[in-house]
XYZ file of C-alpha atoms in Angstrom:
602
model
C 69.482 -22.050 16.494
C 66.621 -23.486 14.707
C 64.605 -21.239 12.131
C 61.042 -21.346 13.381
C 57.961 -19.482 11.718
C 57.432 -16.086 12.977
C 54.066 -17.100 14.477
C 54.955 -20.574 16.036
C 52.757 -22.642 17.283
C 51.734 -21.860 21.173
C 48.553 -23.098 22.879
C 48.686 -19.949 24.972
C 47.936 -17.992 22.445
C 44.412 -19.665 22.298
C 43.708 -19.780 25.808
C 44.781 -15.488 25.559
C 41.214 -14.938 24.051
C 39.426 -16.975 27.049
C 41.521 -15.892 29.818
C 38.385 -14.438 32.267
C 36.999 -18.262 31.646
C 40.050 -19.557 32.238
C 40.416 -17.751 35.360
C 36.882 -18.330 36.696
C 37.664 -21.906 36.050
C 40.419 -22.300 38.056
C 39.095 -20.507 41.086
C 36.179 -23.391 40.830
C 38.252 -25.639 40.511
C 40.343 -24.274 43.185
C 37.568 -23.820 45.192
C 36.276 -27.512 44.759
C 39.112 -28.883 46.503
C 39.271 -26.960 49.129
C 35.603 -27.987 49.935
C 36.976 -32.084 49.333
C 40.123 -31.161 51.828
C 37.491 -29.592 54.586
C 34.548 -32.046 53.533
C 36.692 -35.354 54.703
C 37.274 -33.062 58.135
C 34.455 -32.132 59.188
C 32.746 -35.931 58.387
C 35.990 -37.495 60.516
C 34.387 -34.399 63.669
C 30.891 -35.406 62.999
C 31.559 -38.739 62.936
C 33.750 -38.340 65.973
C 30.783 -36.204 67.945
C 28.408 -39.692 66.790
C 30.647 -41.610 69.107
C 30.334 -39.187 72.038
C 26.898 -39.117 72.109
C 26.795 -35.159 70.996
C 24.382 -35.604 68.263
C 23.685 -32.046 68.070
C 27.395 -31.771 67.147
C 27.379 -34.482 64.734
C 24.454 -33.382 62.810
C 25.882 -30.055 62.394
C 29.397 -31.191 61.023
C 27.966 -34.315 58.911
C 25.108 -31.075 57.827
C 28.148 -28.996 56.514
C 30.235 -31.997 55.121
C 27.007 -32.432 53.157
C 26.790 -29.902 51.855
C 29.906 -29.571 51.063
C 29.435 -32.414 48.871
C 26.291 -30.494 47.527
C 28.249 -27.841 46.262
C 30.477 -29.289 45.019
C 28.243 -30.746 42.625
C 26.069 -28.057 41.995
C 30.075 -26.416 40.807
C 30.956 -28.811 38.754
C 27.763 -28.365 35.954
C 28.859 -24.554 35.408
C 32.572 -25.698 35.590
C 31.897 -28.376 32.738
C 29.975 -25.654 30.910
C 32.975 -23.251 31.136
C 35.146 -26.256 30.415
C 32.719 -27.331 27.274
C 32.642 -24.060 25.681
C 35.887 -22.748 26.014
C 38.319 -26.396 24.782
C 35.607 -26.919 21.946
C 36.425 -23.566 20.772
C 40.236 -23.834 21.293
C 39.766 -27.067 19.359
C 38.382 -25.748 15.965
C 40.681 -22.963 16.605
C 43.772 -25.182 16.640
C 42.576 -27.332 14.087
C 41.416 -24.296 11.628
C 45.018 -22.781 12.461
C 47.089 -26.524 11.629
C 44.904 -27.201 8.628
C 45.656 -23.875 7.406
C 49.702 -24.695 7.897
C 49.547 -27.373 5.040
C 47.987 -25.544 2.630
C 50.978 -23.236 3.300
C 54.016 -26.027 3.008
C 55.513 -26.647 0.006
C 54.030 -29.940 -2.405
C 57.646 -30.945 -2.358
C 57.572 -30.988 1.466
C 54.854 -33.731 0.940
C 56.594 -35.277 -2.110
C 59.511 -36.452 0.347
C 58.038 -36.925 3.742
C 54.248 -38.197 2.371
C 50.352 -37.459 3.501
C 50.327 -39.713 6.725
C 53.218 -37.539 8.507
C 50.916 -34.284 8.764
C 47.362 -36.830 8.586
C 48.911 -37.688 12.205
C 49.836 -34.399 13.382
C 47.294 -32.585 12.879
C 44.169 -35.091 13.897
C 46.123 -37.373 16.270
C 48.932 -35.050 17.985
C 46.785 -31.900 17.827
C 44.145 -34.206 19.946
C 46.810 -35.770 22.247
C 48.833 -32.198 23.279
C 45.166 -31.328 23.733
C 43.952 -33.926 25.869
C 47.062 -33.071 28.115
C 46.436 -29.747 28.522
C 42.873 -29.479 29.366
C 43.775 -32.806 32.054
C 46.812 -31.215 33.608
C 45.256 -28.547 35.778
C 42.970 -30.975 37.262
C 45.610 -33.513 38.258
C 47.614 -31.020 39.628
C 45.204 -29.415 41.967
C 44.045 -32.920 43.088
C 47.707 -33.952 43.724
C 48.153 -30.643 45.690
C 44.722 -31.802 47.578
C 46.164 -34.881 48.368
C 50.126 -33.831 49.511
C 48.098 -31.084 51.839
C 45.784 -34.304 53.267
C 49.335 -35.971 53.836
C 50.872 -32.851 55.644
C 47.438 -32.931 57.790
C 47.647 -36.505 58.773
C 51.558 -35.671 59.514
C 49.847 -33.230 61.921
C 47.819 -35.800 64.256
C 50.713 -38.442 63.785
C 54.219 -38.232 62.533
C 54.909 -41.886 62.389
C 51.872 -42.341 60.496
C 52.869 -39.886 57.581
C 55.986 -41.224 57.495
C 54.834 -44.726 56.897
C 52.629 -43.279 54.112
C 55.172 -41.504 52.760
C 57.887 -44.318 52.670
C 54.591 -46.527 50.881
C 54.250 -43.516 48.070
C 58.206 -43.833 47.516
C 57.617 -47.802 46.453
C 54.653 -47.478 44.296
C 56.354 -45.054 42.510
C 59.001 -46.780 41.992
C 56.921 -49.476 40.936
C 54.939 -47.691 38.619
C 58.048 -46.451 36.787
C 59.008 -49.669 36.243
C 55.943 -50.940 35.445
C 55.327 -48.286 32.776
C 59.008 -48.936 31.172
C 57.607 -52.408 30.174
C 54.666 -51.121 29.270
C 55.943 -48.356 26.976
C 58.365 -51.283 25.622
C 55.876 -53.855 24.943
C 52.857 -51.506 23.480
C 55.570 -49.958 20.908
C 56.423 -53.720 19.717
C 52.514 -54.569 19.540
C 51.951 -50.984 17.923
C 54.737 -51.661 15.144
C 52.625 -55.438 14.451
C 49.473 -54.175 14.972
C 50.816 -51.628 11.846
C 52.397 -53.950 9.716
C 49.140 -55.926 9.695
C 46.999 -52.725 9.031
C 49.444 -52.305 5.885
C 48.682 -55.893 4.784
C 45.100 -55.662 5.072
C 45.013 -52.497 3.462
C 46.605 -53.841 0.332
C 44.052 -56.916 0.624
C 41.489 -54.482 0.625
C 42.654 -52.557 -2.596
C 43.773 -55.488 -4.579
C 41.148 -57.787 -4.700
C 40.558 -57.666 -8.187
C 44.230 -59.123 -8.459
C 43.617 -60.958 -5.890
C 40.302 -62.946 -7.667
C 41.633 -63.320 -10.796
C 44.856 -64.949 -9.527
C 43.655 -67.390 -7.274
C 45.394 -65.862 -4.395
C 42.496 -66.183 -1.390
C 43.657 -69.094 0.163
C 47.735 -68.409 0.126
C 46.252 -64.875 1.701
C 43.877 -66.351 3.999
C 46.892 -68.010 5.493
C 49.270 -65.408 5.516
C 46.546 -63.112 7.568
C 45.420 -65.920 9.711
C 49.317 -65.937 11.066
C 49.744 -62.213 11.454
C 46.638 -62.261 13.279
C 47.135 -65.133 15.397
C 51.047 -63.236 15.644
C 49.371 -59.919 16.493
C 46.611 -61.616 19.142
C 49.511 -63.918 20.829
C 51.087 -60.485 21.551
C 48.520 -58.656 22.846
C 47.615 -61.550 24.883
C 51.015 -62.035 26.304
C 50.494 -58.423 27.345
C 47.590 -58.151 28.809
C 48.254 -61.353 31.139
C 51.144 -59.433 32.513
C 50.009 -56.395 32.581
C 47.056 -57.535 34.637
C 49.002 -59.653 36.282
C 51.506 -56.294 37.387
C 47.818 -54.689 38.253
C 46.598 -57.052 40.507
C 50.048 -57.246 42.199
C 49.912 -53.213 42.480
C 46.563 -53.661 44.238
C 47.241 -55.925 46.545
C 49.898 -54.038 48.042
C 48.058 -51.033 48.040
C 45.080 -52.586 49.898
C 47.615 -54.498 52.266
C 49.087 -51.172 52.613
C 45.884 -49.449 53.489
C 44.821 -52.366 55.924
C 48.581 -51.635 57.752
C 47.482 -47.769 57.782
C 44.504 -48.155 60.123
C 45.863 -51.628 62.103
C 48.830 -48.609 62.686
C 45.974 -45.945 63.468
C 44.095 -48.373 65.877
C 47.403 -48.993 67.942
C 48.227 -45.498 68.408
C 44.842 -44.927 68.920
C 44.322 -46.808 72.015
C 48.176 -46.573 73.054
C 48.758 -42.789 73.055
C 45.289 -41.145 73.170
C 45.372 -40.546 69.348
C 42.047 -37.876 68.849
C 39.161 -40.199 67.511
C 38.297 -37.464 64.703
C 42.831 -37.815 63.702
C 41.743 -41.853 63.632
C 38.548 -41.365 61.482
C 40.321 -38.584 59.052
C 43.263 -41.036 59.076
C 41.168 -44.106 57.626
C 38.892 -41.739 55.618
C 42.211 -41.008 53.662
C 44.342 -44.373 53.653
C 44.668 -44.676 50.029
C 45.976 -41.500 49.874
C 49.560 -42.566 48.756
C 47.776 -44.476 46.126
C 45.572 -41.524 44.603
C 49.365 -39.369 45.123
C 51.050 -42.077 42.761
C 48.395 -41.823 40.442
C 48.255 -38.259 39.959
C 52.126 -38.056 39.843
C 52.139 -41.233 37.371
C 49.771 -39.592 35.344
C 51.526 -36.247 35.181
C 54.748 -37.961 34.150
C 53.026 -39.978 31.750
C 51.336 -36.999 30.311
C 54.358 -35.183 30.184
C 56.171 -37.103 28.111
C 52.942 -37.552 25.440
C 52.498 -33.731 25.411
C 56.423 -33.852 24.718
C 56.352 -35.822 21.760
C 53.023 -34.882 20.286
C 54.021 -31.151 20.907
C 57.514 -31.254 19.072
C 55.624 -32.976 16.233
C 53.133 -30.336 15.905
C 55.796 -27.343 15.882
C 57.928 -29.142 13.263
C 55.369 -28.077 10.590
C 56.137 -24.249 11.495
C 59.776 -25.008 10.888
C 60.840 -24.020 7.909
C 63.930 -26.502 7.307
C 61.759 -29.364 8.221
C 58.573 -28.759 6.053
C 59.204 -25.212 4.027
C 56.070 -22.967 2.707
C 55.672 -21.953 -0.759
C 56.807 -18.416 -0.794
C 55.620 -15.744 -3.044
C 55.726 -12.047 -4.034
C 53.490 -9.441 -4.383
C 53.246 -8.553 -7.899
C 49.855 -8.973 -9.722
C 48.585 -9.602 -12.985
C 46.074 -7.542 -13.780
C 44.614 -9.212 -16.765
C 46.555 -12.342 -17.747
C 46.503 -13.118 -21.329
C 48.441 -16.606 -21.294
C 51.807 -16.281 -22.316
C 54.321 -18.985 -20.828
C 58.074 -18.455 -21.150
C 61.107 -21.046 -19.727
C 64.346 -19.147 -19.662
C 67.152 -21.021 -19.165
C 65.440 -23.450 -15.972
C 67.434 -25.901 -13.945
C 65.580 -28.394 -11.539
C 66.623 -31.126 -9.665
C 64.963 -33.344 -7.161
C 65.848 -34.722 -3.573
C 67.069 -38.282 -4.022
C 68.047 -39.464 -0.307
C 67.680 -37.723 2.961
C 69.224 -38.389 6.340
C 67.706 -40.749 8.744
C 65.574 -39.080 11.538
C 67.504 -39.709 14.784
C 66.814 -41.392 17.777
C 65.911 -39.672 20.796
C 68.832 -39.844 22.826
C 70.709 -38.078 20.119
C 67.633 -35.449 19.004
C 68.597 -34.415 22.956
C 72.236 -34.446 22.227
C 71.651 -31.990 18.990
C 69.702 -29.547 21.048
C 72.301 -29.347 23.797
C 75.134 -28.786 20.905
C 73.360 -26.734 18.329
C 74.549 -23.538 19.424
C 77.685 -24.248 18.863
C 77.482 -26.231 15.557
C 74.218 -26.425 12.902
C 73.872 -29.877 11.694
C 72.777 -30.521 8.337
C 71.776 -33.744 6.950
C 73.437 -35.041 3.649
C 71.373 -34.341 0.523
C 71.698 -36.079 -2.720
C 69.929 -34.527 -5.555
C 69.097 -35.586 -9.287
C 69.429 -33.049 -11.964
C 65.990 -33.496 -14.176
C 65.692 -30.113 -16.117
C 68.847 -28.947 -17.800
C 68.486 -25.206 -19.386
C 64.921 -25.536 -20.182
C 64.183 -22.859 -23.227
C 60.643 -22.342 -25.061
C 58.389 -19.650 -25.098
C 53.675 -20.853 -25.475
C 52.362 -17.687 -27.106
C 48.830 -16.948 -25.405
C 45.793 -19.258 -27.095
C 48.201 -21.426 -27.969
C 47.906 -25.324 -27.905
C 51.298 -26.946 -27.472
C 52.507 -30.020 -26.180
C 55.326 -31.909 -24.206
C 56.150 -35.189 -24.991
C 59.101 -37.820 -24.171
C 59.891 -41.101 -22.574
C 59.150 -41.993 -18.901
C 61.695 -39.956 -16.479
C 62.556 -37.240 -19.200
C 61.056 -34.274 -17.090
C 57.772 -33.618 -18.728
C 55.938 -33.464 -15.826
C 58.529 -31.348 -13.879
C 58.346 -28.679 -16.452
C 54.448 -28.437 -15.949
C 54.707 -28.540 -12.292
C 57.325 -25.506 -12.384
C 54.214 -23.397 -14.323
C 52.336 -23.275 -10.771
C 54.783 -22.754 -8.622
C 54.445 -26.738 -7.146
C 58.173 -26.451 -7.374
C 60.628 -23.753 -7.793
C 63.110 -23.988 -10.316
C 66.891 -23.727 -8.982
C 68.297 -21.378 -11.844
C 66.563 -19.796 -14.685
C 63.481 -18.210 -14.821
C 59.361 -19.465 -15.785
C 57.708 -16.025 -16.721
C 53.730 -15.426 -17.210
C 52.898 -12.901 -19.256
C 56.968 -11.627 -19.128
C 56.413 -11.512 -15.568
C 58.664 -13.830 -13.234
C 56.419 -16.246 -10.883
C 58.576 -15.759 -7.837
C 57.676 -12.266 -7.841
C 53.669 -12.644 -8.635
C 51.771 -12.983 -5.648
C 50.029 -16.503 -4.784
C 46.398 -15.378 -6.125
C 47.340 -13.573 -9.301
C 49.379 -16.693 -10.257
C 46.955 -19.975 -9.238
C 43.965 -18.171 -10.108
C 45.186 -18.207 -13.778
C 46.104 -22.052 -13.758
C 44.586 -24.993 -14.005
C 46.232 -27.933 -13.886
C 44.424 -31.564 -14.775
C 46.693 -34.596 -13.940
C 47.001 -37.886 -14.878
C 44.544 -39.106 -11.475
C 42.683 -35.769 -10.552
C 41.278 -36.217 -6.781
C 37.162 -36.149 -7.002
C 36.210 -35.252 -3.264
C 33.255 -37.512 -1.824
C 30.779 -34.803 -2.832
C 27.578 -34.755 -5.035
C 28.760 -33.974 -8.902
C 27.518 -30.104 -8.240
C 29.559 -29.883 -5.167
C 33.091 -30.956 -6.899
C 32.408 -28.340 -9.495
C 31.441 -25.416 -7.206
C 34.582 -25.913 -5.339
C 36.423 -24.510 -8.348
C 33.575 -21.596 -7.994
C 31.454 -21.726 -5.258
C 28.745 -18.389 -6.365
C 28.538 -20.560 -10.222
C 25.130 -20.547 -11.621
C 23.270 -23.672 -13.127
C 23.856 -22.176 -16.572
C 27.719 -22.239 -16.316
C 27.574 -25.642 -14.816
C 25.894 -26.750 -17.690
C 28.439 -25.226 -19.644
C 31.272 -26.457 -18.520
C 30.145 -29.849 -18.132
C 29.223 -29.534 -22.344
C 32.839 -28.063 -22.995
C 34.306 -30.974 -21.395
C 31.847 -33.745 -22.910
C 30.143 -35.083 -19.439
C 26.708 -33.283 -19.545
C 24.390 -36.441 -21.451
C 26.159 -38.392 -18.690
C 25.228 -36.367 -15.914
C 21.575 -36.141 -17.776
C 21.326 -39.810 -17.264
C 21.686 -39.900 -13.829
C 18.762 -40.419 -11.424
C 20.328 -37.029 -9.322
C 22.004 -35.606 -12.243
C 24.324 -32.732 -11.102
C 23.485 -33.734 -7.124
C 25.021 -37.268 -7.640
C 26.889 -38.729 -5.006
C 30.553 -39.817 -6.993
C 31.665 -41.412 -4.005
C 35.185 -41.435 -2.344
C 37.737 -40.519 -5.074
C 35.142 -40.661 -7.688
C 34.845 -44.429 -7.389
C 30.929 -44.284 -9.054
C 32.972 -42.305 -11.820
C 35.017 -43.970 -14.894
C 38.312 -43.254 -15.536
C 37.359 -40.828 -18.845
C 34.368 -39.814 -16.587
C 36.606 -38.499 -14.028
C 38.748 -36.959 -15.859
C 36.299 -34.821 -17.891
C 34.474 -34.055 -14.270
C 38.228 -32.798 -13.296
C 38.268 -30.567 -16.545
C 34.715 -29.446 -16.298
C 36.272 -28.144 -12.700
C 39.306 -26.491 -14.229
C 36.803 -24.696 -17.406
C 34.463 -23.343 -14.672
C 37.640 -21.725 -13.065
C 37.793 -20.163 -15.707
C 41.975 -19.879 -16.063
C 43.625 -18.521 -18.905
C 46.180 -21.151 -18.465
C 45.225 -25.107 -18.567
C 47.839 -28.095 -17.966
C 47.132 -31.598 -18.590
C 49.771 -33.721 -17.221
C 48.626 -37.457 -18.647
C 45.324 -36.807 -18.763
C 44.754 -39.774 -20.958
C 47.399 -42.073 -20.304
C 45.403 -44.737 -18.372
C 42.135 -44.643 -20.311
C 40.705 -46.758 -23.023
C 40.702 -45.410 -26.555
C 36.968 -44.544 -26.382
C 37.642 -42.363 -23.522
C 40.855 -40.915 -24.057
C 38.672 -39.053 -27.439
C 36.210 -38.115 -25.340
C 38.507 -36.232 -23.331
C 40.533 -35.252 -25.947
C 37.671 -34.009 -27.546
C 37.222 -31.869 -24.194
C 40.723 -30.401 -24.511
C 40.300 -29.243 -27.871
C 36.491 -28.132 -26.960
C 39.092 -25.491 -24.738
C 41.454 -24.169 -28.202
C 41.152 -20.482 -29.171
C 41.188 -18.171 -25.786
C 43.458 -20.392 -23.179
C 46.473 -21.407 -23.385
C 46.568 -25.115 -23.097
C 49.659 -27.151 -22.516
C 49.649 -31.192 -22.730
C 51.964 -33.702 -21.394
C 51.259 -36.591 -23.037
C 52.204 -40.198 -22.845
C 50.432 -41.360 -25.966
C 51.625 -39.287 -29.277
C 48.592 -40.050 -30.967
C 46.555 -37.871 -28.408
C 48.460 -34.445 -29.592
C 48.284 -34.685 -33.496
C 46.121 -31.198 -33.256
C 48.720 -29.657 -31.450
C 50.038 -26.627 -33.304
C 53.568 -26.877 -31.576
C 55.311 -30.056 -29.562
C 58.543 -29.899 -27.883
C 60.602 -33.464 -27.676
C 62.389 -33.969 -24.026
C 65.189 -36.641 -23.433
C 67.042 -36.503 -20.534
C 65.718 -33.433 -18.857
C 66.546 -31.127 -22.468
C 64.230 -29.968 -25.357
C 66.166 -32.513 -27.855
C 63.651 -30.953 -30.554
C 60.325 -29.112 -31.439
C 57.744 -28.523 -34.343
C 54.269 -29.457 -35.470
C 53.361 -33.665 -34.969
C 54.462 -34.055 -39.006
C 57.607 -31.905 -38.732
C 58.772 -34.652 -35.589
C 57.490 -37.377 -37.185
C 60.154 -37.106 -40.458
C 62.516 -35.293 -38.665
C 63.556 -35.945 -35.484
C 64.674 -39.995 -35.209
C 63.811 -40.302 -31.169
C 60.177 -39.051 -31.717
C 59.449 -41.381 -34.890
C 61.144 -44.401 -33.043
C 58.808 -43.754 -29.915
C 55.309 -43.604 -32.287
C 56.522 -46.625 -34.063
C 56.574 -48.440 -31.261
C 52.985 -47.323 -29.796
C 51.618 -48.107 -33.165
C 53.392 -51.734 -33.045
C-alpha cells in the first residue's frame, strides 16, 4: 500500500468544525426544493381553478405558489450567508494547511519535480476540488427535485414519463459524446495555448538579447504564427462546439414542443386532469435540466478526481518527502562545523509519470506487488573530511560541478548526506531539531530571492520585533546603509519583484544585511560574488569580512581572488578535498589551484 502522511489530506476534516452550519444548510436547502416541487403544483391547481371560473380557488393556490416563491427567496440570503461564511473559512483553512505542506517537503523534492508542480496544486487544484464540493450538494438536491417531478408526471400519465424518460436517455448519450470531443480538443488547445505562454514568457525576459541582436522581426513572425496557430484552433472549436450546442437545443425544444402536442392529445382524448396538463407543460424541459445536473455531476466528478489525487500526492511521502528532524537542541551554539566521512549523490533520471489507464492498473495490483520506478543517481561528495573551528573564516573553492555547493547545502539540512556524518558543535544535524539547527544558519547564495516588499520589510522577515537601530546596523555591516540614505523612502523603499529596483551587489548586500540581523552564528555564501562587477563584488566582500571574529563564515567561491583573507581554503575536484591551506600555501603548492588562478588572471 501507499505510505501516506499520518494526517492526510481530507476536506471533512474542515467541514467537522462547521458541522451545525453545515447541517442548517442543508435543511434550507432541503427545504427550498421542496417549496420549488409544491410551488409548480399548486400554480398548475390555481391555474387549473382560473379555467373553471373558481377564482376564489385560484387566488388561493396562485396566493400560496407565491409565496412559495417568496420564501424561497427570503431563504436563500441567510443560506448564502451560511454558505459565505462557512467555504471562505474552509478556504484559508485549506490554503493555510497546503501552504504549510511545502514548507515541510524536502528542497530536493522541488530540485527534481520544480516550483510550478505545487504553484498548481495548491492555488489551482485546491480551488477546483473546492469549487466541486461546495457545487455538489446543490446539483444533487436539484437533480433529486427534478427525478421526483418525473415520478409525479409518471403519476397523471405513464406514456408521458416514458417518452421523457426515453428523451433523457439520448441527451445523455449525447452529452457524453459531446464532452469526449470536448475534453479531446480543449487538452490539444490547452497544450498550444501553453507552448505559446512559454514563448512569450521568454520574449518577455529576454529582450535585452533580443534588442541588441536584431531579433524583433524573426520574433514578430514566429509569434504572429503561433498565434494565428493557437486562434485557428480555438476557432475551429468554438464553431463546432456551438455548432454541437445549437444542435442540442434544437432537439431539446423540438422535444419539449412533442411533450405538450403529446399532453394536448391525451388531454382531450382520455380526460387527462387540466391541472396534470398545466404541471405537465410547466415542467417539459425537465429531461433537459435532469441531463444537466447529471452532466454536471459527472463532469465534476472527474475534476474533483484529478485535482483531488494531485492535492494528496504532496502528503505522500515517496512522491514529495518532508525534511525530517530530531529533537535535540543546542543550547548556545558557538559555530563549530565538522564533515566526517560524507557521501552524497544526486537523482539523475526518474521514471516517467504514467498514463491514466495504467495509474488505474497500479492501484488495482499494488497489493500484491510495490512498484518502484528506476533511479539513477550521481555520486558528487566522496568521503568529505574537514573540521571550521568556531569564528573561523574558511573557504571552498573548485571548478564548476566539483561539489562545492553540495557541501554547503548539507550544513542546513537542504539535503541529507547518504553516509557520514555533518556535526554542529559535535552534535549530528539529523538528531538537532529543525529550530535549534536553521536558527543558527544563514545561508546567502549566488541569486538570494528579495520579496516584492519595501527595503524594511525584507529585513524584518529575518526578525520581525528588530528595532531601527539594528536595522541600521546591519545594513552598515553589510555596506548598503549610504545607499538606502539616498533613497527618497530610504528603509520603506519599494525593491520591486525579485529586487529588480536593486543591483546585483545591491542585492546581495540587502540579502546579507538579512542574514546579519538573524543574527546566526553560522553564515554561508554560496557565489555570492560570482556574477557581479569588480566594484561590487568588494563591496560585498567587504561585507563578508565586516562579519570575521564571532561567526563562523564559510565561502564558496567562484572567483579565487575574492577569498585571499581567508585563513583556511579547502581545494575540491571531483566531489574530494584534493587539498587545503591558507590562499599562499595553494597557490605554490597545490598545481590544480595555481592552474585555475592563472587562468582567471589571464
Amino acid at each position: 500500500m501507499k505510505k501516506r502522511a499520518k494526517k492526510p489530506f481530507s476536506f471533512l476534516k474542515y467541514v467537522k468544525k462547521y458541522i451545525p452550519l453545515v447541517i442548517l444548510n442543508i435543511i434550507l436547502n432541503i427545504g427550498i426544493y421542496v417549496m420549488v416541487f409544491y410551488s409548480s403544483i399548486f400554480a398548475a391547481r390555481g391555474l387549473e381553478a382560473v379555467t373553471l371560473s373558481d377564482l376564489h380557488l385560484a387566488i388561493k393556490y396562485l396566493g400560496i405558489s407565491s409565496g412559495m416563491y417568496v420564501a424561497i427567496n427570503i431563504l436563500n440570503y441567510p443560506l448564502d450567508m451560511i454558505y459565505c461564511y462557512v467555504t471562505s473559512h474552509i478556504y484559508v483553512d485549506i490554503k493555510r494547511d497546503l501552504t504549510a505542506r511545502l514548507f515541510e517537503i524536502s528542497a530536493e523534492s522541488y530540485g527534481e519535480s520544480g516550483a510550478s508542480a505545487f504553484v498548481q496544486r495548491v492555488l489551482n487544484d485546491s480551488e477546483q476540488v473546492f469549487r466541486v464540493f461546495t457545487s455538489i450538494f446543490e446539483i444533487v438536491c436539484d437533480l433529486v427535485t427534478n427525478v421526483v417531478i418525473l415520478v409525479y408526471i409518471m403519476t397523471f400519465n405513464v406514456y408521458i414519463g416514458l417518452f421523457i424518460l426515453g428523451t433523457l436517455v439520448i441527451v445523455v448519450l449525447f452529452d457524453y459524446f459531446r464532452n469526449r470531443w470536448i475534453k479531446k480538443n480543449r487538452k490539444e488547445i490547452r497544450n498550444i495555448n501553453d507552448k505559446v505562454y512559454s514563448y512569450t514568457n521568454e520574449i518577455v525576459r529576454s529582450q535585452l538579447d533580443i534588442k541588441t541582436l536584431d531579433l524583433e522581426e524573426s520574433l514578430k513572425s514566429t509569434t504572429q504564427d503561433m498565434h494565428k496557430g493557437l486562434e485557428g484552433k480555438k476557432l475551429k472549436f468554438n464553431y463546432k462546439a456551438g455548432g454541437l450546442r445549437t444542435l442540442k437545443n434544437v432537439f431539446s425544444n423540438s422535444v419539449a414542443f412533442c411533450i405538450v402536442i403529446l399532453a394536448v392529445f391525451i388531454f382531450e382524448k382520455f380526460a387527462m386532469p387540466m391541472v396534470a396538463f398545466l404541471y405537465i407543460f410547466q415542467n417539459r424541459n425537465v429531461f433537459l435540466r435532469m441531463s444537466n445536473n447529471l452532466n454536471n455531476i459527472l463532469s465534476m466528478a472527474v475534476d474533483f478526481r484529478v485535482s483531488y489525487d494531485r492535492i494528496i500526492e504532496l502528503f505522500e511521502e515517496d512522491k514529495f518527502p518532508t525534511e525530517k528532524f530530531g529533537n535535540e537542541v543546542i543550547e548556545e551554539c558557538i559555530g563549530e562545523v565538522e564533515f566526517k566521512d560524507v557521501y552524497f549523490s544526486y537523482k539523475i533520471t526518474e521514471k516517467d509519470k504514467e498514463n491514466d489507464k495504467n495509474k488505474k492498473k497500479r492501484r488495482k495490483n499494488q497489493e500484491e506487488k510495490e512498484e518502484k520506478p528506476e533511479i539513477k543517481k550521481k555520486q558528487v561528495l566522496k568521503g568529505i573530511n574537514f573540521k571550521v573551528e568556531a569564528g573561523d573564516n574558511i573557504a571552498i573553492v573548485g571548478r564548476s560541478g566539483a561539489g562545492k555547493s553540495t557541501i554547503v547545502s548539507l550544513i542546513p539540512k537542504l539535503y541529507e548526506c547518504e553516509e557520514g556524518e555533518v556535526l554542529i558543535d559535535g552534535k549530528d544535524i539529523k538528531t538537532l531539531s529543525k529550530q535549534s539547527l536553521r536558527k543558527n544558519i544563514s545561508l546567502v547564495n549566488q541569486s538570494p530571492y528579495i520579496f516584492n516588499l519595501s527595503i524594511r520589510e525584507n529585513l524584518l522577515l529575518a526578525k520581525k520585533d528588530a528595532t531601527e537601530e539594528e536595522l541600521v546596523n546591519a545594513l552598515q555591516k553589510a555596506s548598503l546603509y549610504d545607499f538606502v540614505q539616498g533613497l527618497e523612502q530610504g528603509l520603506d523603499s519599494i525593491v520591486g519583484e525579485n529586487g529588480v529596483k536593486l543591483s546585483g551587489g545591491q542585492k546581495q548586500r540587502l540579502a546579507i544585511a538579512r542574514a546579519l540581523l538573524k543574527d546566526s552564528k553560522i553564515i554561508i555564501f554560496d557565489e555570492s560574488t560570482s556574477s557581479l562587477d569588480n566594484f561590487a563584488q568588494e563591496e560585498v566582500k567587504e561585507a563578508i569580512q565586516n562579519l570575521s571574529g564571532n561567526r563562523t563564515v564559510i565561502t564558496v567561491a567562484h572567483r579565487l581572488s575574492t577569498i585571499k583573507n581567508a585563513q583556511k581554503i579547502y581545494f575540491i575536484d571531483d566531489g574530494k578535498i584534493i587539498d587545503s591551506g591558507d590562499f599562499d600555501e595553494l597557490l605554490n603548492g597545490c598545481e590544480e589551484f595555481a592552474k585555475l588562478f592563472s587562468v582567471e588572471n589571464i
